[in-house]
PDB file of N, CA and C in Angstrom:
ATOM      1  N   MET K   1       1.010  -0.863  -0.049  1.00 77.00           N
ATOM      2  CA  MET K   1      -0.235   0.380  -0.145  1.00 77.00           C
ATOM      3  C   MET K   1       0.672   1.464  -0.341  1.00 77.00           C
ATOM      4  N   ALA K   2       0.076   2.286  -0.577  1.00 85.00           N
ATOM      5  CA  ALA K   2       1.168   3.632  -1.248  1.00 85.00           C
ATOM      6  C   ALA K   2       1.201   4.136   0.334  1.00 85.00           C
ATOM      7  N   LEU K   3       2.326   4.782   0.616  1.00 89.00           N
ATOM      8  CA  LEU K   3       2.102   5.924   1.918  1.00 89.00           C
ATOM      9  C   LEU K   3       2.290   7.383   1.589  1.00 89.00           C
ATOM     10  N   CYS K   4       1.560   8.318   1.979  1.00 91.00           N
ATOM     11  CA  CYS K   4       1.844   9.813   2.026  1.00 91.00           C
ATOM     12  C   CYS K   4       3.552  10.001   2.866  1.00 91.00           C
ATOM     13  N   VAL K   5       3.698  10.764   1.344  1.00 91.00           N
ATOM     14  CA  VAL K   5       5.167  10.838   2.468  1.00 91.00           C
ATOM     15  C   VAL K   5       5.476  12.811   2.196  1.00 91.00           C
ATOM     16  N   GLU K   6       5.773  13.334   3.508  1.00 90.00           N
ATOM     17  CA  GLU K   6       5.426  14.976   3.236  1.00 90.00           C
ATOM     18  C   GLU K   6       6.862  15.653   3.122  1.00 90.00           C
ATOM     19  N   LEU K   7       7.312  16.804   3.012  1.00 88.00           N
ATOM     20  CA  LEU K   7       8.503  17.455   2.535  1.00 88.00           C
ATOM     21  C   LEU K   7       8.584  18.049   3.940  1.00 88.00           C
ATOM     22  N   ALA K   8       9.491  17.509   4.655  1.00 86.00           N
ATOM     23  CA  ALA K   8      10.091  18.681   6.018  1.00 86.00           C
ATOM     24  C   ALA K   8      11.146  19.007   5.690  1.00 86.00           C
ATOM     25  N   GLY K   9      11.690  20.033   5.083  1.00 86.00           N
ATOM     26  CA  GLY K   9      13.137  20.426   5.173  1.00 86.00           C
ATOM     27  C   GLY K   9      13.515  19.649   4.249  1.00 86.00           C
ATOM     28  N   THR K  10      14.524  19.244   4.549  1.00 88.00           N
ATOM     29  CA  THR K  10      15.347  18.555   3.083  1.00 88.00           C
ATOM     30  C   THR K  10      15.213  16.904   3.757  1.00 88.00           C
ATOM     31  N   THR K  11      14.292  16.855   3.919  1.00 89.00           N
ATOM     32  CA  THR K  11      13.870  14.670   4.649  1.00 89.00           C
ATOM     33  C   THR K  11      12.740  14.729   4.221  1.00 89.00           C
ATOM     34  N   LEU K  12      11.909  13.268   3.865  1.00 86.00           N
ATOM     35  CA  LEU K  12      10.325  13.478   3.445  1.00 86.00           C
ATOM     36  C   LEU K  12      10.469  12.284   5.003  1.00 86.00           C
ATOM     37  N   THR K  13       9.535  12.951   5.372  1.00 89.00           N
ATOM     38  CA  THR K  13       8.175  12.205   6.875  1.00 89.00           C
ATOM     39  C   THR K  13       7.607  11.316   6.069  1.00 89.00           C
ATOM     40  N   ALA K  14       7.417  10.297   6.334  1.00 89.00           N
ATOM     41  CA  ALA K  14       5.658   9.393   6.301  1.00 89.00           C
ATOM     42  C   ALA K  14       4.108  10.240   7.167  1.00 89.00           C
ATOM     43  N   VAL K  15       3.928  10.318   6.392  1.00 86.00           N
ATOM     44  CA  VAL K  15       2.805  10.605   7.276  1.00 86.00           C
ATOM     45  C   VAL K  15       1.972   9.332   7.900  1.00 86.00           C
ATOM     46  N   GLY K  16       1.031   8.583   7.049  1.00 86.00           N
ATOM     47  CA  GLY K  16       0.414   7.904   6.921  1.00 86.00           C
ATOM     48  C   GLY K  16      -0.245   7.175   5.214  1.00 86.00           C
ATOM     49  N   GLU K  17      -1.563   5.998   5.159  1.00 88.00           N
ATOM     50  CA  GLU K  17      -1.417   5.758   4.529  1.00 88.00           C
ATOM     51  C   GLU K  17      -1.817   6.937   3.441  1.00 88.00           C
ATOM     52  N   TYR K  18      -1.194   5.763   1.742  1.00 86.00           N
ATOM     53  CA  TYR K  18      -2.144   7.081   1.004  1.00 86.00           C
ATOM     54  C   TYR K  18      -3.893   7.321   0.542  1.00 86.00           C
ATOM     55  N   SER K  19      -4.300   8.512   0.665  1.00 86.00           N
ATOM     56  CA  SER K  19      -5.502   9.226   0.606  1.00 86.00           C
ATOM     57  C   SER K  19      -6.031   9.524  -0.687  1.00 86.00           C
ATOM     58  N   GLU K  20      -6.568  10.581  -0.805  1.00 87.00           N
ATOM     59  CA  GLU K  20      -7.146  11.615  -1.369  1.00 87.00           C
ATOM     60  C   GLU K  20      -6.579  13.191  -0.674  1.00 87.00           C
ATOM     61  N   ALA K  21      -6.982  12.535   0.710  1.00 87.00           N
ATOM     62  CA  ALA K  21      -6.184  14.074   1.383  1.00 87.00           C
ATOM     63  C   ALA K  21      -5.342  14.102   1.763  1.00 87.00           C
ATOM     64  N   CYS K  22      -4.401  13.180   1.518  1.00 87.00           N
ATOM     65  CA  CYS K  22      -2.948  13.837   1.636  1.00 87.00           C
ATOM     66  C   CYS K  22      -2.153  14.609   0.179  1.00 87.00           C
ATOM     67  N   ALA K  23      -1.204  15.491   1.406  1.00 86.00           N
ATOM     68  CA  ALA K  23      -1.048  16.604   1.164  1.00 86.00           C
ATOM     69  C   ALA K  23       0.358  16.677   0.369  1.00 86.00           C
ATOM     70  N   GLY K  24       0.950  15.901   0.015  1.00 87.00           N
ATOM     71  CA  GLY K  24       2.159  15.188   0.654  1.00 87.00           C
ATOM     72  C   GLY K  24       2.023  14.661  -0.586  1.00 87.00           C
ATOM     73  N   TYR K  25       3.383  13.717  -1.425  1.00 88.00           N
ATOM     74  CA  TYR K  25       3.470  12.650  -2.391  1.00 88.00           C
ATOM     75  C   TYR K  25       2.863  10.758  -1.686  1.00 88.00           C
ATOM     76  N   ALA K  26       3.339  10.473  -2.785  1.00 87.00           N
ATOM     77  CA  ALA K  26       2.604   9.007  -2.871  1.00 87.00           C
ATOM     78  C   ALA K  26       5.045   8.246  -3.062  1.00 87.00           C
ATOM     79  N   LEU K  27       4.432   7.445  -1.785  1.00 87.00           N
ATOM     80  CA  LEU K  27       5.261   6.696  -1.511  1.00 87.00           C
ATOM     81  C   LEU K  27       5.034   5.396  -2.418  1.00 87.00           C
ATOM     82  N   MET K  28       5.653   4.835  -3.554  1.00 87.00           N
ATOM     83  CA  MET K  28       5.046   3.530  -3.771  1.00 87.00           C
ATOM     84  C   MET K  28       6.193   2.664  -4.031  1.00 87.00           C
ATOM     85  N   THR K  29       5.684   1.259  -4.092  1.00 86.00           N
ATOM     86  CA  THR K  29       6.715  -0.371  -4.592  1.00 86.00           C
ATOM     87  C   THR K  29       6.971  -0.213  -5.297  1.00 86.00           C
ATOM     88  N   ALA K  30       8.195  -0.566  -6.596  1.00 87.00           N
ATOM     89  CA  ALA K  30       8.290  -0.921  -7.285  1.00 87.00           C
ATOM     90  C   ALA K  30       7.182  -1.750  -8.386  1.00 87.00           C
ATOM     91  N   GLN K  31       6.066  -2.535  -7.505  1.00 88.00           N
ATOM     92  CA  GLN K  31       5.270  -3.890  -7.812  1.00 88.00           C
ATOM     93  C   GLN K  31       4.161  -2.272  -8.097  1.00 88.00           C
ATOM     94  N   GLU K  32       3.821  -1.607  -7.482  1.00 85.00           N
ATOM     95  CA  GLU K  32       2.694  -0.663  -7.747  1.00 85.00           C
ATOM     96  C   GLU K  32       2.881   0.519  -8.635  1.00 85.00           C
ATOM     97  N   PHE K  33       3.925   1.033  -8.798  1.00 83.00           N
ATOM     98  CA  PHE K  33       4.326   1.640  -9.717  1.00 83.00           C
ATOM     99  C   PHE K  33       4.632   1.230 -10.976  1.00 83.00           C
ATOM    100  N   ALA K  34       4.844   0.093 -11.415  1.00 82.00           N
ATOM    101  CA  ALA K  34       4.448  -1.213 -12.445  1.00 82.00           C
ATOM    102  C   ALA K  34       3.540  -1.115 -12.707  1.00 82.00           C
ATOM    103  N   SER K  35       2.237  -1.549 -12.020  1.00 82.00           N
ATOM    104  CA  SER K  35       0.761  -1.738 -12.361  1.00 82.00           C
ATOM    105  C   SER K  35       0.149  -0.253 -12.314  1.00 82.00           C
ATOM    106  N   THR K  36       0.615   0.804 -12.297  1.00 82.00           N
ATOM    107  CA  THR K  36      -0.116   1.822 -11.978  1.00 82.00           C
ATOM    108  C   THR K  36      -0.031   2.383 -13.643  1.00 82.00           C
ATOM    109  N   PRO K  37      -1.034   2.611 -14.350  1.00 80.00           N
ATOM    110  CA  PRO K  37      -0.965   3.192 -16.069  1.00 80.00           C
ATOM    111  C   PRO K  37       0.295   5.135 -16.296  1.00 80.00           C
ATOM    112  N   THR K  38       0.387   5.264 -16.706  1.00 81.00           N
ATOM    113  CA  THR K  38       0.596   5.849 -17.062  1.00 81.00           C
ATOM    114  C   THR K  38       0.710   7.130 -18.096  1.00 81.00           C
ATOM    115  N   LEU K  39       0.887   7.877 -18.731  1.00 80.00           N
ATOM    116  CA  LEU K  39       0.498   8.900 -20.014  1.00 80.00           C
ATOM    117  C   LEU K  39       1.626   8.283 -20.795  1.00 80.00           C
ATOM    118  N   ALA K  40       2.563   7.777 -20.908  1.00 79.00           N
ATOM    119  CA  ALA K  40       3.239   6.982 -22.036  1.00 79.00           C
ATOM    120  C   ALA K  40       2.883   5.813 -22.181  1.00 79.00           C
ATOM    121  N   ALA K  41       2.428   4.762 -21.065  1.00 79.00           N
ATOM    122  CA  ALA K  41       1.176   4.016 -21.737  1.00 79.00           C
ATOM    123  C   ALA K  41       0.416   4.034 -22.635  1.00 79.00           C
ATOM    124  N   LEU K  42      -0.190   5.530 -22.014  1.00 82.00           N
ATOM    125  CA  LEU K  42      -1.860   5.441 -23.126  1.00 82.00           C
ATOM    126  C   LEU K  42      -1.258   5.870 -24.621  1.00 82.00           C
ATOM    127  N   PHE K  43      -0.123   6.907 -25.117  1.00 86.00           N
ATOM    128  CA  PHE K  43       0.238   6.853 -26.034  1.00 86.00           C
ATOM    129  C   PHE K  43       1.241   5.609 -26.604  1.00 86.00           C
ATOM    130  N   ALA K  44       1.809   4.414 -26.484  1.00 87.00           N
ATOM    131  CA  ALA K  44       2.544   3.217 -26.671  1.00 87.00           C
ATOM    132  C   ALA K  44       2.309   2.617 -27.927  1.00 87.00           C
ATOM    133  N   MET K  45       2.939   2.141 -28.426  1.00 90.00           N
ATOM    134  CA  MET K  45       2.481   1.386 -29.663  1.00 90.00           C
ATOM    135  C   MET K  45       1.600   0.339 -29.452  1.00 90.00           C
ATOM    136  N   PRO K  46       0.791  -0.280 -30.142  1.00 90.00           N
ATOM    137  CA  PRO K  46      -0.102  -1.130 -29.844  1.00 90.00           C
ATOM    138  C   PRO K  46       0.384  -2.274 -30.601  1.00 90.00           C
ATOM    139  N   GLU K  47      -0.003  -3.169 -29.936  1.00 93.00           N
ATOM    140  CA  GLU K  47       0.228  -4.788 -30.433  1.00 93.00           C
ATOM    141  C   GLU K  47       0.096  -4.442 -31.666  1.00 93.00           C
ATOM    142  N   PRO K  48       0.361  -5.418 -32.463  1.00 95.00           N
ATOM    143  CA  PRO K  48       0.132  -5.909 -34.429  1.00 95.00           C
ATOM    144  C   PRO K  48      -1.382  -6.236 -34.399  1.00 95.00           C
ATOM    145  N   GLU K  49      -1.360  -7.477 -33.601  1.00 95.00           N
ATOM    146  CA  GLU K  49      -2.814  -8.277 -33.844  1.00 95.00           C
ATOM    147  C   GLU K  49      -3.928  -6.853 -33.706  1.00 95.00           C
ATOM    148  N   SER K  50      -3.571  -6.289 -32.344  1.00 93.00           N
ATOM    149  CA  SER K  50      -4.668  -5.778 -31.960  1.00 93.00           C
ATOM    150  C   SER K  50      -5.249  -4.355 -32.808  1.00 93.00           C
ATOM    151  N   VAL K  51      -4.532  -3.412 -33.431  1.00 94.00           N
ATOM    152  CA  VAL K  51      -4.962  -3.154 -35.078  1.00 94.00           C
ATOM    153  C   VAL K  51      -4.884  -3.860 -35.965  1.00 94.00           C
ATOM    154  N   ARG K  52      -4.350  -4.930 -36.017  1.00 94.00           N
ATOM    155  CA  ARG K  52      -5.272  -5.631 -37.333  1.00 94.00           C
ATOM    156  C   ARG K  52      -7.054  -5.948 -36.745  1.00 94.00           C
ATOM    157  N   ALA K  53      -7.081  -6.269 -35.712  1.00 94.00           N
ATOM    158  CA  ALA K  53      -8.305  -6.662 -34.924  1.00 94.00           C
ATOM    159  C   ALA K  53      -9.259  -4.905 -35.084  1.00 94.00           C
ATOM    160  N   ALA K  54      -8.800  -4.012 -34.985  1.00 93.00           N
ATOM    161  CA  ALA K  54      -9.838  -2.795 -34.920  1.00 93.00           C
ATOM    162  C   ALA K  54      -9.646  -2.578 -36.945  1.00 93.00           C
ATOM    163  N   PHE K  55      -8.640  -2.725 -37.719  1.00 93.00           N
ATOM    164  CA  PHE K  55      -9.009  -2.691 -38.974  1.00 93.00           C
ATOM    165  C   PHE K  55      -9.817  -3.201 -39.646  1.00 93.00           C
ATOM    166  N   MET K  56     -10.123  -4.546 -39.067  1.00 92.00           N
ATOM    167  CA  MET K  56     -10.447  -5.543 -39.591  1.00 92.00           C
ATOM    168  C   MET K  56     -12.257  -5.586 -39.464  1.00 92.00           C
ATOM    169  N   ALA K  57     -12.362  -4.918 -38.010  1.00 92.00           N
ATOM    170  CA  ALA K  57     -13.991  -4.554 -37.194  1.00 92.00           C
ATOM    171  C   ALA K  57     -14.121  -3.113 -38.465  1.00 92.00           C
ATOM    172  N   GLY K  58     -13.098  -1.982 -37.855  1.00 94.00           N
ATOM    173  CA  GLY K  58     -14.472  -0.947 -38.905  1.00 94.00           C
ATOM    174  C   GLY K  58     -13.999  -0.943 -40.702  1.00 94.00           C
ATOM    175  N   LEU K  59     -13.668  -2.210 -40.971  1.00 92.00           N
ATOM    176  CA  LEU K  59     -13.534  -2.178 -42.094  1.00 92.00           C
ATOM    177  C   LEU K  59     -14.396  -2.865 -42.119  1.00 92.00           C
ATOM    178  N   SER K  60     -14.764  -4.399 -41.715  1.00 94.00           N
ATOM    179  CA  SER K  60     -16.538  -5.213 -42.350  1.00 94.00           C
ATOM    180  C   SER K  60     -18.188  -5.083 -41.301  1.00 94.00           C
ATOM    181  N   LEU K  61     -17.267  -4.534 -40.268  1.00 93.00           N
ATOM    182  CA  LEU K  61     -18.488  -4.063 -39.765  1.00 93.00           C
ATOM    183  C   LEU K  61     -19.475  -3.429 -40.343  1.00 93.00           C
ATOM    184  N   PRO K  62     -18.850  -1.860 -41.012  1.00 94.00           N
ATOM    185  CA  PRO K  62     -20.415  -1.049 -41.973  1.00 94.00           C
ATOM    186  C   PRO K  62     -20.675  -2.766 -43.497  1.00 94.00           C
ATOM    187  N   LEU K  63     -19.900  -2.485 -43.579  1.00 95.00           N
ATOM    188  CA  LEU K  63     -19.788  -3.997 -45.026  1.00 95.00           C
ATOM    189  C   LEU K  63     -20.524  -4.515 -44.614  1.00 95.00           C
ATOM    190  N   ILE K  64     -20.441  -5.805 -43.708  1.00 96.00           N
ATOM    191  CA  ILE K  64     -21.883  -6.682 -43.071  1.00 96.00           C
ATOM    192  C   ILE K  64     -23.200  -5.824 -43.062  1.00 96.00           C
ATOM    193  N   LEU K  65     -23.089  -4.714 -42.306  1.00 96.00           N
ATOM    194  CA  LEU K  65     -24.335  -3.673 -42.231  1.00 96.00           C
ATOM    195  C   LEU K  65     -25.176  -3.554 -43.487  1.00 96.00           C
ATOM    196  N   TRP K  66     -24.187  -3.077 -44.237  1.00 97.00           N
ATOM    197  CA  TRP K  66     -24.664  -2.643 -45.415  1.00 97.00           C
ATOM    198  C   TRP K  66     -25.664  -3.735 -46.305  1.00 97.00           C
ATOM    199  N   LEU K  67     -24.700  -5.082 -46.594  1.00 97.00           N
ATOM    200  CA  LEU K  67     -25.022  -6.197 -46.963  1.00 97.00           C
ATOM    201  C   LEU K  67     -26.819  -6.421 -46.787  1.00 97.00           C
ATOM    202  N   THR K  68     -26.870  -6.528 -45.331  1.00 97.00           N
ATOM    203  CA  THR K  68     -28.014  -7.038 -44.766  1.00 97.00           C
ATOM    204  C   THR K  68     -28.790  -6.152 -44.944  1.00 97.00           C
ATOM    205  N   ALA K  69     -28.361  -4.563 -44.359  1.00 97.00           N
ATOM    206  CA  ALA K  69     -29.570  -3.756 -44.622  1.00 97.00           C
ATOM    207  C   ALA K  69     -30.090  -4.438 -46.331  1.00 97.00           C
ATOM    208  N   TRP K  70     -29.388  -4.565 -47.275  1.00 97.00           N
ATOM    209  CA  TRP K  70     -29.594  -4.442 -48.715  1.00 97.00           C
ATOM    210  C   TRP K  70     -30.265  -5.266 -49.284  1.00 97.00           C
ATOM    211  N   GLY K  71     -30.175  -6.558 -48.016  1.00 97.00           N
ATOM    212  CA  GLY K  71     -30.538  -8.353 -48.465  1.00 97.00           C
ATOM    213  C   GLY K  71     -32.267  -8.311 -47.771  1.00 97.00           C
ATOM    214  N   PHE K  72     -32.286  -7.338 -46.466  1.00 97.00           N
ATOM    215  CA  PHE K  72     -33.886  -7.038 -46.386  1.00 97.00           C
ATOM    216  C   PHE K  72     -34.880  -5.763 -47.348  1.00 97.00           C
ATOM    217  N   GLY K  73     -34.132  -4.727 -47.359  1.00 95.00           N
ATOM    218  CA  GLY K  73     -34.387  -3.704 -49.221  1.00 95.00           C
ATOM    219  C   GLY K  73     -34.867  -5.113 -49.796  1.00 95.00           C
ATOM    220  N   VAL K  74     -33.688  -6.527 -50.207  1.00 95.00           N
ATOM    221  CA  VAL K  74     -34.695  -6.630 -52.028  1.00 95.00           C
ATOM    222  C   VAL K  74     -35.783  -7.387 -51.440  1.00 95.00           C
ATOM    223  N   VAL K  75     -36.266  -7.885 -50.097  1.00 94.00           N
ATOM    224  CA  VAL K  75     -36.798  -8.726 -49.354  1.00 94.00           C
ATOM    225  C   VAL K  75     -38.174  -7.905 -49.444  1.00 94.00           C
ATOM    226  N   VAL K  76     -37.689  -7.203 -49.316  1.00 92.00           N
ATOM    227  CA  VAL K  76     -39.292  -6.241 -48.207  1.00 92.00           C
ATOM    228  C   VAL K  76     -39.518  -5.215 -50.060  1.00 92.00           C
ATOM    229  N   GLY K  77     -38.814  -5.015 -51.279  1.00 90.00           N
ATOM    230  CA  GLY K  77     -39.500  -4.648 -52.210  1.00 90.00           C
ATOM    231  C   GLY K  77     -39.879  -5.769 -52.989  1.00 90.00           C
ATOM    232  N   TYR K  78     -39.452  -6.846 -53.515  1.00 89.00           N
ATOM    233  CA  TYR K  78     -40.151  -7.758 -53.098  1.00 89.00           C
ATOM    234  C   TYR K  78     -41.704  -7.896 -52.923  1.00 89.00           C
ATOM    235  N   ILE K  79     -41.922  -7.812 -52.074  1.00 87.00           N
ATOM    236  CA  ILE K  79     -42.918  -8.636 -51.032  1.00 87.00           C
ATOM    237  C   ILE K  79     -43.864  -6.918 -51.667  1.00 87.00           C
ATOM    238  N   ASN K  80     -43.307  -6.223 -51.363  1.00 85.00           N
ATOM    239  CA  ASN K  80     -44.247  -4.735 -51.771  1.00 85.00           C
ATOM    240  C   ASN K  80     -44.766  -5.112 -53.016  1.00 85.00           C
ATOM    241  N   SER K  81     -44.105  -4.984 -54.169  1.00 82.00           N
ATOM    242  CA  SER K  81     -44.121  -5.408 -55.376  1.00 82.00           C
ATOM    243  C   SER K  81     -45.013  -6.836 -55.391  1.00 82.00           C
ATOM    244  N   ARG K  82     -45.519  -7.178 -54.868  1.00 79.00           N
ATOM    245  CA  ARG K  82     -46.539  -8.541 -55.142  1.00 79.00           C
ATOM    246  C   ARG K  82     -48.151  -7.447 -54.084  1.00 79.00           C
ATOM    247  N   ALA K  83     -47.504  -6.913 -53.386  1.00 72.00           N
ATOM    248  CA  ALA K  83     -49.489  -6.371 -52.366  1.00 72.00           C
ATOM    249  C   ALA K  83     -49.917  -5.920 -53.435  1.00 72.00           C
ATOM    250  N   GLU K  84     -48.686  -4.789 -54.339  1.00 67.00           N
ATOM    251  CA  GLU K  84     -49.572  -4.196 -55.430  1.00 67.00           C
ATOM    252  C   GLU K  84     -51.186  -3.854 -55.990  1.00 67.00           C
ATOM    253  N   PRO K  85     -52.030  -3.766 -56.017  1.00 70.00           N
ATOM    254  CA  PRO K  85     -53.596  -4.433 -56.849  1.00 70.00           C
ATOM    255  C   PRO K  85     -53.137  -4.728 -58.406  1.00 70.00           C
ATOM    256  N   VAL K  86     -53.817  -5.102 -58.549  1.00 67.00           N
ATOM    257  CA  VAL K  86     -53.674  -5.270 -59.922  1.00 67.00           C
ATOM    258  C   VAL K  86     -55.043  -4.871 -60.734  1.00 67.00           C
ATOM    259  N   THR K  87     -54.532  -4.053 -61.240  1.00 75.00           N
ATOM    260  CA  THR K  87     -55.469  -3.242 -62.228  1.00 75.00           C
ATOM    261  C   THR K  87     -55.780  -3.523 -63.618  1.00 75.00           C
ATOM    262  N   ILE K  88     -57.017  -3.951 -63.860  1.00 76.00           N
ATOM    263  CA  ILE K  88     -57.582  -4.719 -65.349  1.00 76.00           C
ATOM    264  C   ILE K  88     -58.063  -4.119 -66.192  1.00 76.00           C
ATOM    265  N   GLU K  89     -57.551  -3.431 -67.252  1.00 77.00           N
ATOM    266  CA  GLU K  89     -58.662  -2.561 -68.226  1.00 77.00           C
ATOM    267  C   GLU K  89     -59.015  -3.637 -69.252  1.00 77.00           C
ATOM    268  N   GLU K  90     -60.095  -2.882 -69.521  1.00 70.00           N
ATOM    269  CA  GLU K  90     -61.106  -3.898 -70.235  1.00 70.00           C
ATOM    270  C   GLU K  90     -60.958  -2.701 -71.836  1.00 70.00           C
TER     271      GLU K  90
END
């Protein structure tokens, strides 16, 4: 668990457990620091597999939705054309 430390002169003194009310600094272990997300981690280069998956989702999802809507449109258009009343001219 991280400790709350404050600067007293030229030394750091431990105040207690770290909380939101801590007015000083957070003293963390190496494991706590490694598990904390940083700004550099946000802008790090993603894995090629995740880039490939995002590209394929962005490319295939609109195409699949368009093809599905087109198929439904064809079926609805066919049903509507058969439902039109037939006019018999004499």
